[in-house]
mmCIF file of C-alpha atoms in Angstrom:
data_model
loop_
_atom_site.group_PDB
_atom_site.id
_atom_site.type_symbol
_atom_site.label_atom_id
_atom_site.label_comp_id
_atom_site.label_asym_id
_atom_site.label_seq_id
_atom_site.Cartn_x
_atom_site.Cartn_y
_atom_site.Cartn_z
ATOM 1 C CA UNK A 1 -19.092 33.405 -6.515
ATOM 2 C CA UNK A 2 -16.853 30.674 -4.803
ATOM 3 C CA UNK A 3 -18.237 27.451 -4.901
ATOM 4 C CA UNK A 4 -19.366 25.513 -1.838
ATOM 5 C CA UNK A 5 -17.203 23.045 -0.526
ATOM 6 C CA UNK A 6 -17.852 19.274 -0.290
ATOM 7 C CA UNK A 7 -18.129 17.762 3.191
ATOM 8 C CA UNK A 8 -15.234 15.135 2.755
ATOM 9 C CA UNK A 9 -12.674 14.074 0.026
ATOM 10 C CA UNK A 10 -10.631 11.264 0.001
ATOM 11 C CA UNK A 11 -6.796 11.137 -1.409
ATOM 12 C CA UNK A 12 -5.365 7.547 -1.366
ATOM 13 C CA UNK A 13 -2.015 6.669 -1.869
ATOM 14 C CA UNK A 14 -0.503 3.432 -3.618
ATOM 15 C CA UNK A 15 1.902 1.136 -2.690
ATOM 16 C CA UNK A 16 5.248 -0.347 -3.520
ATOM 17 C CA UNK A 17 6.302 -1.952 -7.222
ATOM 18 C CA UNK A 18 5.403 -1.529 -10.773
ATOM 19 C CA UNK A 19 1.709 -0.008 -11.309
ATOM 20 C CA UNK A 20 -1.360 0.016 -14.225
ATOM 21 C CA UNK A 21 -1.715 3.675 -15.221
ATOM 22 C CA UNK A 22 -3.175 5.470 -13.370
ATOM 23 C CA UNK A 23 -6.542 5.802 -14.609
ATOM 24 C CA UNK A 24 -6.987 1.958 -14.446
ATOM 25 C CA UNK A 25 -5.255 1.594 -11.097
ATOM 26 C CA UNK A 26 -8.190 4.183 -9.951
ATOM 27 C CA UNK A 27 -10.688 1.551 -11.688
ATOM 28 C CA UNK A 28 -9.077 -0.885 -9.837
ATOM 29 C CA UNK A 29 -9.405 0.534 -6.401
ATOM 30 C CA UNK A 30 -12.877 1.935 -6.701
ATOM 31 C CA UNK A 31 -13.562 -1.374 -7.981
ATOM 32 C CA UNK A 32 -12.565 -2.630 -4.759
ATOM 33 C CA UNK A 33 -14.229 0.103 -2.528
ATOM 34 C CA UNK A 34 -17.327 -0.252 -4.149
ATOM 35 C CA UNK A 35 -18.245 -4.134 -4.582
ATOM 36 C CA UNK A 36 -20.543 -5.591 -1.998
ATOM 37 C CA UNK A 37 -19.971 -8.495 0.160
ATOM 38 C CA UNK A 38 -16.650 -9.601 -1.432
ATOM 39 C CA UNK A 39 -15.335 -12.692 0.178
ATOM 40 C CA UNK A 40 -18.209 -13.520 2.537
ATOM 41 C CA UNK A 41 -16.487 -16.493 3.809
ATOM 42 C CA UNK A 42 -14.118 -14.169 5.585
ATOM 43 C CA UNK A 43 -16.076 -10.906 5.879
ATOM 44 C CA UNK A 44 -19.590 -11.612 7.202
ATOM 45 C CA UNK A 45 -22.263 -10.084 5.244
ATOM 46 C CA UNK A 46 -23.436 -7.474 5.033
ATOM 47 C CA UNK A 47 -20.498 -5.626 4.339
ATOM 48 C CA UNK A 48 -21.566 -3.144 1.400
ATOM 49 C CA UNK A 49 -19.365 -1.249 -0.565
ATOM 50 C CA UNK A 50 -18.342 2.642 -0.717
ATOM 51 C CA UNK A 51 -19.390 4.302 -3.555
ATOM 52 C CA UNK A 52 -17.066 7.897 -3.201
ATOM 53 C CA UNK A 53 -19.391 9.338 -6.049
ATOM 54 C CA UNK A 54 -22.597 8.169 -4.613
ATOM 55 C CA UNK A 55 -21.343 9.629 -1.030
ATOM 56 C CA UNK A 56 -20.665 13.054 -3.212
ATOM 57 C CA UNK A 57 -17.035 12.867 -1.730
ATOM 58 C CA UNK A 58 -14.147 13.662 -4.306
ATOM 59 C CA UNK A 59 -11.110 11.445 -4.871
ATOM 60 C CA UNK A 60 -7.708 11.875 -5.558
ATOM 61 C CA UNK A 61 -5.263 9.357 -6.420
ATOM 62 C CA UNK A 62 -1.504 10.575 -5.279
ATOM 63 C CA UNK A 63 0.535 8.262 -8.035
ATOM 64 C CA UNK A 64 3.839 8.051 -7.763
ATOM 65 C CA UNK A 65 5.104 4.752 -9.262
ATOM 66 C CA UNK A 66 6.606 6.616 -12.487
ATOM 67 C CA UNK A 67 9.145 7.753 -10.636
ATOM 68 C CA UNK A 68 10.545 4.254 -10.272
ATOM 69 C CA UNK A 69 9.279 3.201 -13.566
ATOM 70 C CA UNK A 70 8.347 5.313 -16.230
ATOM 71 C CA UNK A 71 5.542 4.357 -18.364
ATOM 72 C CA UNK A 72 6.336 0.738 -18.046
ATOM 73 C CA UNK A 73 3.345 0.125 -16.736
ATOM 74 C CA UNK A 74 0.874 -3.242 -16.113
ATOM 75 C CA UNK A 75 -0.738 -3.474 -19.558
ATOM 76 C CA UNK A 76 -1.895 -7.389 -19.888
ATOM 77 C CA UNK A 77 -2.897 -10.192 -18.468
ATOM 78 C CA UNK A 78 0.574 -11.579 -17.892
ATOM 79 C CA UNK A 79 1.592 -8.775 -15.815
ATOM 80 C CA UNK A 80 -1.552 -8.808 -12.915
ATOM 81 C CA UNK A 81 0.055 -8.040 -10.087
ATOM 82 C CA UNK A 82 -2.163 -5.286 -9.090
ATOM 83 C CA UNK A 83 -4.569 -5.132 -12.500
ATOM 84 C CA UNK A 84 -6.306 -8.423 -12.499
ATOM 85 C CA UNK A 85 -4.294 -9.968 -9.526
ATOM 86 C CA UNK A 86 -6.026 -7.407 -7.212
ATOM 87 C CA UNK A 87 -9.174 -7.050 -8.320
ATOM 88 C CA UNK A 88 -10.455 -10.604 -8.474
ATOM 89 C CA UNK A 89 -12.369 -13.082 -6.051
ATOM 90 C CA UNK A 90 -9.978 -16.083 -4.704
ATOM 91 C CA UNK A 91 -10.220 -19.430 -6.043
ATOM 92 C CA UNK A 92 -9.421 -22.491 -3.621
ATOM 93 C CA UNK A 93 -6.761 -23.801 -6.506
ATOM 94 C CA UNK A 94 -4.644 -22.510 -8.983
ATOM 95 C CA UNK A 95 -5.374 -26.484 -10.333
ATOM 96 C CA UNK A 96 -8.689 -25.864 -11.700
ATOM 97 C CA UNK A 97 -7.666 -22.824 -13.970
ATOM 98 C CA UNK A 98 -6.570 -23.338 -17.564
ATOM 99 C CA UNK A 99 -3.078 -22.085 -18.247
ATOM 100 C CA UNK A 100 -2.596 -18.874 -20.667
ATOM 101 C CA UNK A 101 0.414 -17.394 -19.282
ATOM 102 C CA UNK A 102 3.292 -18.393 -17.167
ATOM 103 C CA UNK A 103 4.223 -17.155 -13.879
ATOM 104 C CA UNK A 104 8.026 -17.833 -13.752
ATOM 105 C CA UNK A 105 11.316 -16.765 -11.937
ATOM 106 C CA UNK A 106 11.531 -14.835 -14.961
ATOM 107 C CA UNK A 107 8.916 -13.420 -15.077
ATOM 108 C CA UNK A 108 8.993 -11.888 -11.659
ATOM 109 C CA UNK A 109 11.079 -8.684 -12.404
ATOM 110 C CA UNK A 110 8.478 -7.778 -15.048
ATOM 111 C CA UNK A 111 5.619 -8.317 -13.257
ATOM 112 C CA UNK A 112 6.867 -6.331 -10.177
ATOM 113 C CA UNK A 113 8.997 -3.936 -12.265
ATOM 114 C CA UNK A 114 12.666 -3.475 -12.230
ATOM 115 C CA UNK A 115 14.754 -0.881 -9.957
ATOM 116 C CA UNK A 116 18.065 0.638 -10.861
ATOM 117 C CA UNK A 117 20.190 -0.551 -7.484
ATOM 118 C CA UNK A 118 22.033 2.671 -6.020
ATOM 119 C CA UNK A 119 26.119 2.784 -7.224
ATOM 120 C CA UNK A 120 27.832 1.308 -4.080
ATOM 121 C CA UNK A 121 29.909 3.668 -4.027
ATOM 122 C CA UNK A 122 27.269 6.429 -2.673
ATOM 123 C CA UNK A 123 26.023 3.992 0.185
ATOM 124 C CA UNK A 124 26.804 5.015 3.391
ATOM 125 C CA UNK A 125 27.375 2.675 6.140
ATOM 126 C CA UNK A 126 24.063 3.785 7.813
ATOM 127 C CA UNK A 127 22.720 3.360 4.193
ATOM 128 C CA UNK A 128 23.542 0.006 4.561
ATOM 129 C CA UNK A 129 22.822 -1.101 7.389
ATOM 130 C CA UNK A 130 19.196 0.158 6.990
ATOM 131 C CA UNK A 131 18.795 -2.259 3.543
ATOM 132 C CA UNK A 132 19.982 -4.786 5.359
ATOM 133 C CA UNK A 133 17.958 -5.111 8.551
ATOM 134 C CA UNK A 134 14.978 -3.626 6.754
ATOM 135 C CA UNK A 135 14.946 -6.599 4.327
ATOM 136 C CA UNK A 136 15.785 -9.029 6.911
ATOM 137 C CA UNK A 137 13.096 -8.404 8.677
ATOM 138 C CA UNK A 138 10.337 -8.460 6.361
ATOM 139 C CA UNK A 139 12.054 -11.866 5.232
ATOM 140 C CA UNK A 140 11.361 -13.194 8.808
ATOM 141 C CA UNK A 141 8.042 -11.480 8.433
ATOM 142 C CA UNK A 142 7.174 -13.590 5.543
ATOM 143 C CA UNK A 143 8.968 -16.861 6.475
ATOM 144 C CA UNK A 144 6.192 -16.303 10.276
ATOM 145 C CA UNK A 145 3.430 -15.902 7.682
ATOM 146 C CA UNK A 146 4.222 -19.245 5.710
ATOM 147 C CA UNK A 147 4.671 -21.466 8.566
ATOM 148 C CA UNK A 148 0.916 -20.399 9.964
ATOM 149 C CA UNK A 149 -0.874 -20.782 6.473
ATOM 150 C CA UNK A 150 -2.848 -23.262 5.466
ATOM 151 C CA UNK A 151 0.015 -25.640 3.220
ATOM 152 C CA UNK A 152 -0.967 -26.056 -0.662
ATOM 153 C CA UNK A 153 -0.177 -28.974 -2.294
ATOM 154 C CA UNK A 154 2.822 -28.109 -4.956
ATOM 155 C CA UNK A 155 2.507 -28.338 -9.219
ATOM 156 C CA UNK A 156 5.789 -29.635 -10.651
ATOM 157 C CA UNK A 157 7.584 -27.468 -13.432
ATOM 158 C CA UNK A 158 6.167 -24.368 -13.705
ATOM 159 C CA UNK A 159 3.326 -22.452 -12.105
ATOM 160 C CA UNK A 160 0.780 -21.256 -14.568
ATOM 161 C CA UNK A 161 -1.919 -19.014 -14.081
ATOM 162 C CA UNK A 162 -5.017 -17.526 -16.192
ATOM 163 C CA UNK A 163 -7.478 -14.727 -15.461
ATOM 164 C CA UNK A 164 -8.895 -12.400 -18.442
ATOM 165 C CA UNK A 165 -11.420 -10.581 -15.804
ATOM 166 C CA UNK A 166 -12.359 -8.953 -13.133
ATOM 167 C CA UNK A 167 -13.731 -11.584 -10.411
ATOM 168 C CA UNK A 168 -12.018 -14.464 -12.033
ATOM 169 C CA UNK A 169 -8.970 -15.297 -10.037
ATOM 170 C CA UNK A 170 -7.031 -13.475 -7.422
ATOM 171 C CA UNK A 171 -3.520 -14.365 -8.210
ATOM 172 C CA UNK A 172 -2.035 -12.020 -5.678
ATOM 173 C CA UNK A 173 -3.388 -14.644 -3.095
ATOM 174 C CA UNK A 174 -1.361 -17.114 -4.381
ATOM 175 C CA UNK A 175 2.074 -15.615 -5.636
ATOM 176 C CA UNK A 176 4.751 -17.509 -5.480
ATOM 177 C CA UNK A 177 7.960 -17.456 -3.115
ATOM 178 C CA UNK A 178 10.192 -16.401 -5.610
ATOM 179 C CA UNK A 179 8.022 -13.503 -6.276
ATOM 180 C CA UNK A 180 7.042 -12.804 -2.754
ATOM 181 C CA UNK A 181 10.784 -12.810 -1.989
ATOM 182 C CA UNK A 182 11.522 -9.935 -4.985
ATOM 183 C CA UNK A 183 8.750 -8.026 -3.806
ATOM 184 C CA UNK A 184 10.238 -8.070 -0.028
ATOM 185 C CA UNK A 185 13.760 -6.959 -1.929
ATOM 186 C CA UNK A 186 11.648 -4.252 -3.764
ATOM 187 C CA UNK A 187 10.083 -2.809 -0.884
ATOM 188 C CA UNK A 188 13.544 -2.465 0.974
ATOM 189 C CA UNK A 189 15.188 -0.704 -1.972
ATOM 190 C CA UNK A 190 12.046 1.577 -2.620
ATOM 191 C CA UNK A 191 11.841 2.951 1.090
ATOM 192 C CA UNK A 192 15.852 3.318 0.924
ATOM 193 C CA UNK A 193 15.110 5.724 -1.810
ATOM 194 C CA UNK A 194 12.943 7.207 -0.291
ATOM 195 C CA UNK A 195 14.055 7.836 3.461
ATOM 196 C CA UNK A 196 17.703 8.907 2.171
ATOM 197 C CA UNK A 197 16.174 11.111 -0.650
ATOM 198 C CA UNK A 198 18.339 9.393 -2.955
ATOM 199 C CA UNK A 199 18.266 10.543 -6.479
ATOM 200 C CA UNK A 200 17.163 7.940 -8.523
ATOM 201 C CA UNK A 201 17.746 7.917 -12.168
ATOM 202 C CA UNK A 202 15.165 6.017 -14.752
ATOM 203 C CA UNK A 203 16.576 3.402 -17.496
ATOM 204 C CA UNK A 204 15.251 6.882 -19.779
ATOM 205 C CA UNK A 205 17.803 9.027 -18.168
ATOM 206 C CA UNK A 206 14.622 11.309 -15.910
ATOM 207 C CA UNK A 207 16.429 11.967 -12.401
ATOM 208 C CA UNK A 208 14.582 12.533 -9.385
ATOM 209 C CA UNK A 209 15.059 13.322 -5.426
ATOM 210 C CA UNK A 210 12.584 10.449 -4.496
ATOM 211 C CA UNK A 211 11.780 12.099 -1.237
ATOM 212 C CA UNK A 212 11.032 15.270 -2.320
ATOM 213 C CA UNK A 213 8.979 14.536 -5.447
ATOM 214 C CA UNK A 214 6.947 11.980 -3.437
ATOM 215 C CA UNK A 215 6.500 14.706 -0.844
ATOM 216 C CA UNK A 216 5.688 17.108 -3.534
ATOM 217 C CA UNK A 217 3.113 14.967 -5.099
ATOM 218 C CA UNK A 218 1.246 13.968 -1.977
ATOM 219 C CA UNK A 219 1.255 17.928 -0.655
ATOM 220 C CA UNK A 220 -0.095 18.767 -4.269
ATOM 221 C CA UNK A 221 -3.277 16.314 -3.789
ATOM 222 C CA UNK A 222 -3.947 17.245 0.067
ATOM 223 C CA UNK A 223 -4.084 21.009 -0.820
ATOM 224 C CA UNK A 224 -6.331 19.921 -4.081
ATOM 225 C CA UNK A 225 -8.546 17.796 -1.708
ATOM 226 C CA UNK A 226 -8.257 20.879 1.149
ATOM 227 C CA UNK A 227 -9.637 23.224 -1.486
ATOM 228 C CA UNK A 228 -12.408 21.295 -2.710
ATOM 229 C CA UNK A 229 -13.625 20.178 0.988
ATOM 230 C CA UNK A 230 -14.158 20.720 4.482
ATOM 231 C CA UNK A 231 -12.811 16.990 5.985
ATOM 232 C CA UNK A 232 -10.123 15.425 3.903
ATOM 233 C CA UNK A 233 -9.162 11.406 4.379
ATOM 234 C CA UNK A 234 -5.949 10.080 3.940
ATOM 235 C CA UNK A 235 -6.112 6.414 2.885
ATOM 236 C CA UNK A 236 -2.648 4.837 2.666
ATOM 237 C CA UNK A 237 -1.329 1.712 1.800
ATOM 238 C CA UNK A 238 2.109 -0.123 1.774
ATOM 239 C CA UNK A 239 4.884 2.111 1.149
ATOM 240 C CA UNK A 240 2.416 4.886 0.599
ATOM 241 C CA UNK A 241 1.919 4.791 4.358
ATOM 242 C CA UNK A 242 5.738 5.793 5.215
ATOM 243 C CA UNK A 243 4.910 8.980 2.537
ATOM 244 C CA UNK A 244 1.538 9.808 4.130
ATOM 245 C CA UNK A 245 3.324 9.867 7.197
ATOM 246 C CA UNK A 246 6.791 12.007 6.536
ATOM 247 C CA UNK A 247 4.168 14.754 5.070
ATOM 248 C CA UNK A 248 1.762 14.852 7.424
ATOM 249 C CA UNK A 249 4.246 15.326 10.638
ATOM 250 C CA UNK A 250 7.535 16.694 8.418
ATOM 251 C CA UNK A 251 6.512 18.536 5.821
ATOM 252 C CA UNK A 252 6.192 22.619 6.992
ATOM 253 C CA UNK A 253 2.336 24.285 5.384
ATOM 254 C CA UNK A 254 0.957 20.476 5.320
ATOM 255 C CA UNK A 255 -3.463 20.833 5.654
ATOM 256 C CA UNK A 256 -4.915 19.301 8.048
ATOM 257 C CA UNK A 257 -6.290 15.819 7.596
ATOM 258 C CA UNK A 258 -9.430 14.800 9.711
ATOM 259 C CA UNK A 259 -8.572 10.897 9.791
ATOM 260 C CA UNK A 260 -5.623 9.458 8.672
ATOM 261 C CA UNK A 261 -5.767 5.303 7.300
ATOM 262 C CA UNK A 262 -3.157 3.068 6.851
ATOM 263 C CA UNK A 263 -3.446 -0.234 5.496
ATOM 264 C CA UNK A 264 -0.599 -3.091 5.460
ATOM 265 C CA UNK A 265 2.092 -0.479 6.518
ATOM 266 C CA UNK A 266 5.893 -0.856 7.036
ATOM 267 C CA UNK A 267 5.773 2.097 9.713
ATOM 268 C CA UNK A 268 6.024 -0.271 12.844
ATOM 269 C CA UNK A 269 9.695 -1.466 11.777
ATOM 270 C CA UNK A 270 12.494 0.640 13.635
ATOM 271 C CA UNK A 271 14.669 1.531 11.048
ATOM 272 C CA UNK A 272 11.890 3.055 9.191
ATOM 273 C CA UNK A 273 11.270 4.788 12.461
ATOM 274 C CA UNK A 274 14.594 6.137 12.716
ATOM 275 C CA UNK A 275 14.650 8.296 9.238
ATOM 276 C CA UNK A 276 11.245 9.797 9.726
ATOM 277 C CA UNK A 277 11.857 11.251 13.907
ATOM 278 C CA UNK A 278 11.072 14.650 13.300
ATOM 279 C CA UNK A 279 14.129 16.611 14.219
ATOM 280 C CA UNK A 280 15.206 17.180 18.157
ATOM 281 C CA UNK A 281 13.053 14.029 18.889
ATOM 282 C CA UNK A 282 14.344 10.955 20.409
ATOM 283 C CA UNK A 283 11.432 8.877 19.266
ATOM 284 C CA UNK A 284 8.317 8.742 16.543
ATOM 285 C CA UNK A 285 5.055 10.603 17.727
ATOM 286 C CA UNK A 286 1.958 11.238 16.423
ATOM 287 C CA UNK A 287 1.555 13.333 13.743
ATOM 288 C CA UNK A 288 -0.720 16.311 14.655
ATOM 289 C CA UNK A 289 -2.277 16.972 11.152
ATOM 290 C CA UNK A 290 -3.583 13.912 11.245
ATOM 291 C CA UNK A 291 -7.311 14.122 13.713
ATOM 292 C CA UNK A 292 -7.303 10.608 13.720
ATOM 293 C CA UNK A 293 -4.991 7.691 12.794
ATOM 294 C CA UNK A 294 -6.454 4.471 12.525
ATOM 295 C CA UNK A 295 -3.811 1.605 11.455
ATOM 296 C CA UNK A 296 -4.975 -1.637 9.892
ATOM 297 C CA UNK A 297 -3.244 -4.626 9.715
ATOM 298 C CA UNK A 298 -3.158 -8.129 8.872
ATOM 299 C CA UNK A 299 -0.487 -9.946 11.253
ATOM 300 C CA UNK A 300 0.179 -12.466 8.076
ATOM 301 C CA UNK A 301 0.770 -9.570 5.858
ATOM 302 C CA UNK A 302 4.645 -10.046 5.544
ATOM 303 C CA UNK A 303 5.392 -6.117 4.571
ATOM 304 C CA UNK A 304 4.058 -5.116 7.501
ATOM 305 C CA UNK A 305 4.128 -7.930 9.793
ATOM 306 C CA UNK A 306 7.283 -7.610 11.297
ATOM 307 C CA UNK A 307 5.831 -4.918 14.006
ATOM 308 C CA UNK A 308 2.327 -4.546 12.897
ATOM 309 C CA UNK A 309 0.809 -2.503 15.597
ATOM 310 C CA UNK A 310 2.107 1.175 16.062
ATOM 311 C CA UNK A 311 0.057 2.650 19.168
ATOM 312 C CA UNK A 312 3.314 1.742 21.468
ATOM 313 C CA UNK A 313 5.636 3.009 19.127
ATOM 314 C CA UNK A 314 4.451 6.403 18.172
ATOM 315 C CA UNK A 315 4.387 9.010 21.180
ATOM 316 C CA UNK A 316 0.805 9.994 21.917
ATOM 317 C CA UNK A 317 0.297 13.924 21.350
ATOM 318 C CA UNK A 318 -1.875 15.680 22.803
ATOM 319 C CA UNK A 319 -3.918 13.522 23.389
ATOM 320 C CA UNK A 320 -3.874 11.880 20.070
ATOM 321 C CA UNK A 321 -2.407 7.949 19.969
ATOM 322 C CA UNK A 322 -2.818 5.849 16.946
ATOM 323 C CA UNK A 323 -5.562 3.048 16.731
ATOM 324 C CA UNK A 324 -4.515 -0.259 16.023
ATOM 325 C CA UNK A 325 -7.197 -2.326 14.346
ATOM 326 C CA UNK A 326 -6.133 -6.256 13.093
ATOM 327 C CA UNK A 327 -8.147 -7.576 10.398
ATOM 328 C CA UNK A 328 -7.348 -10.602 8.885
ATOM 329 C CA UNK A 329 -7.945 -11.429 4.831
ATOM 330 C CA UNK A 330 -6.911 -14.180 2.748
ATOM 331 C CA UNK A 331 -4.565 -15.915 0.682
ATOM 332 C CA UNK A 332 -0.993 -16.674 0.958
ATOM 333 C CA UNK A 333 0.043 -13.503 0.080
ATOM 334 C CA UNK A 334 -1.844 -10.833 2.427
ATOM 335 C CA UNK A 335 -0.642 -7.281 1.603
ATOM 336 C CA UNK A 336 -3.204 -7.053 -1.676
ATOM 337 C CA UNK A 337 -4.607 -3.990 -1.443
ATOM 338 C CA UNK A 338 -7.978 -5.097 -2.505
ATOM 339 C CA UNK A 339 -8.399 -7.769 -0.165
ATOM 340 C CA UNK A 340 -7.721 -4.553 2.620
ATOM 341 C CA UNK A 341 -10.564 -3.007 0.605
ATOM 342 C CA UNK A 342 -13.207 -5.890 1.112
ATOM 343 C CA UNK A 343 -12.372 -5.885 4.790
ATOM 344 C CA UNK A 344 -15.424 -4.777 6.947
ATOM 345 C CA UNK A 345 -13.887 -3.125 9.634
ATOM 346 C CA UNK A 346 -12.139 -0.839 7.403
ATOM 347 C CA UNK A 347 -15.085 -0.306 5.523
ATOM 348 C CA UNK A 348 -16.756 1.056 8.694
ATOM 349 C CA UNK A 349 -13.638 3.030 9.345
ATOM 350 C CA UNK A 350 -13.872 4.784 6.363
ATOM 351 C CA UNK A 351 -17.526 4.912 6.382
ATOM 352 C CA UNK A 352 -17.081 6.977 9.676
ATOM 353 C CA UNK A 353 -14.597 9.573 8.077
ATOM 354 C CA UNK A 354 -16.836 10.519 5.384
ATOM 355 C CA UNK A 355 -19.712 10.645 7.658
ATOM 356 C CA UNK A 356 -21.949 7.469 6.502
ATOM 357 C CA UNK A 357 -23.738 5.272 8.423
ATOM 358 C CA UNK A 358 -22.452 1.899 9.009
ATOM 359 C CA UNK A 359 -23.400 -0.612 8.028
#
């Protein structure tokens, strides 16, 4: 006898740089879904969590960030980036935590992870020209963002941060510009892999076509999520958004997707724009596998700030347009995926797709 379908499943998608494994970075996202009223100073209560479980709607988790970096993953407390550094409430200072671990120019490369640069050699001039101006303008991106926050007051010598839990201090909120700036280089590099289908070989000699195992990967968990129920939700964040994307209008035998989220996404900036125009096009359109696209943003969030809002940009079809929604967090840093998470207007977003009552 085949078994029933659910109603809804949900398959999210992570985002750019060096990752927990991926059973904890699942922890860390349900953990973020599911807490209520986080941040009330900046969401009004009541904003109550998502329990996927509780809603009986499976998840999958597309993980792709072994590609890039192997089983170097985020194991400790000096490398909480997306661990502890996204899963944490903010705290007004760095000042009034005791120092464990340093946060250092050194430091940087391990807690974002390291990637290989392509040979120079196999960079074409179009190659290079898309690094370029991508980068650039994420830089200006960020460099908008820190002249409209709120100005700290500096620590000589080095910045030191602790957190051991869960809810004790959001460090992502407060990285620092050296980090911020490697992060910005990171993302550049990782979509150049990725919209050129480079082949990217791993410090352990493992070679892959970025763009096609990516795209393999995220087909895998949409036709898992197709077979298990009737609605499936894409939720998408940061680089993950540019994959949900290519698959979704590109990719030939993709399932349908009822509503389509992305969160802090790169897909506004044109030279992303240009390598994903499906082919005979002149211009980005809507993608009609996706029902619904709803794209949230944070105008301070530097990876996607440089052209936040997509509903000009991508050619209605059919009807269909994207739906720009701004929602501000907190922090200095504002692509944290968790502090997306704790935003209400998302939450109802996503309530909506699986069929729950807001709030």
């Amino acid at each position: 006898m085949e078994k029933k379908k659910k109603k809804y499943a949900v398959v999210f998608v992570h985002g750019l740089a060096k990752k927990p494994e991926p059973k904890e970075l699942e922890r860390i996202w349900r953990w973020g879904l599911e807490r209520d009223d986080p941040q009330p100073d900046t969401f009004a209560p009541p904003n109550p969590g998502i329990n996927l479980d509780t809603e009986g709607a499976p998840a999958l988790f597309t993980y792709w960030a072994d590609v890039f970096y192997g089983e170097d993953y985020e194991t400790d407390n000096k490398a909480m980036f997306e661990r502890n550094a996204e899963s944490a409430v903010v705290s007004e200072t760095l000042e009034s935590f005791e120092s464990t671990e340093s946060v250092t120019v050194e430091s940087s490369t391990e807690l974002a992870g390291k990637t290989q640069p392509p040979d120079p050699a196999s960079v074409s001039a179009r190659e290079k020209q898309f690094l370029g101006a991508f980068q650039l303008k994420l830089e200006a991106a960020q460099a908008a963002s820190e002249a409209r926050l709120p100005k700290r007051k500096a620590r000589p010598g080095k910045r030191t941060v602790a957190a051991t839990a869960p809810g004790q201090l959001e460090i992502a909120s407060f990285l620092p510009d050296f980090m911020k700036e490697a992060i910005i280089k990171k993302a550049a590099m990782e979509a150049y892999y990725y919209l050129f289908n480079k082949e990217y070989v791993r410090p352990d000699g493992a070679k892959y076509m970025v763009r096609d195992e990516l795209r393999k990967r995220m087909m895998n968990d949409l036709v898992d999520a197709a077979g298990q129920a009737e609605k499936v939700v894409l939720v998408t964040h940061s680089m993950g958004t540019i994959i949900g994307y290519d698959v979704l209008r590109n990719v030939a035998g993709c399932p349908q997707v009822d509503t389509f989220i992305t969160l802090g996404s790169p897909l506004g900036v044109t030279e992303v724009q240009d390598e994903l125009r499906a082919e005979g096009k002149g211009k980005v359109d809507y993608p009609l596998k996706a029902g619904r696209w709803i794209n949230i943003y944070d105008p301070l969030d530097p990876i996607c700030g440089a052209d936040p809002r997509f509903a000009n940009d991508y050619e209605p079809v059919e009807g269909k347009s994207v739906v720009d929604v701004e929602e501000g967090n907190w922090g200095n840093w504002r692509h944290t995926i968790t502090h997306y998470f704790a935003g209400s207007l998302f939450r109802k977003h996503l309530a909506e797709s699986i069929g729950r009552l807001w709030p």
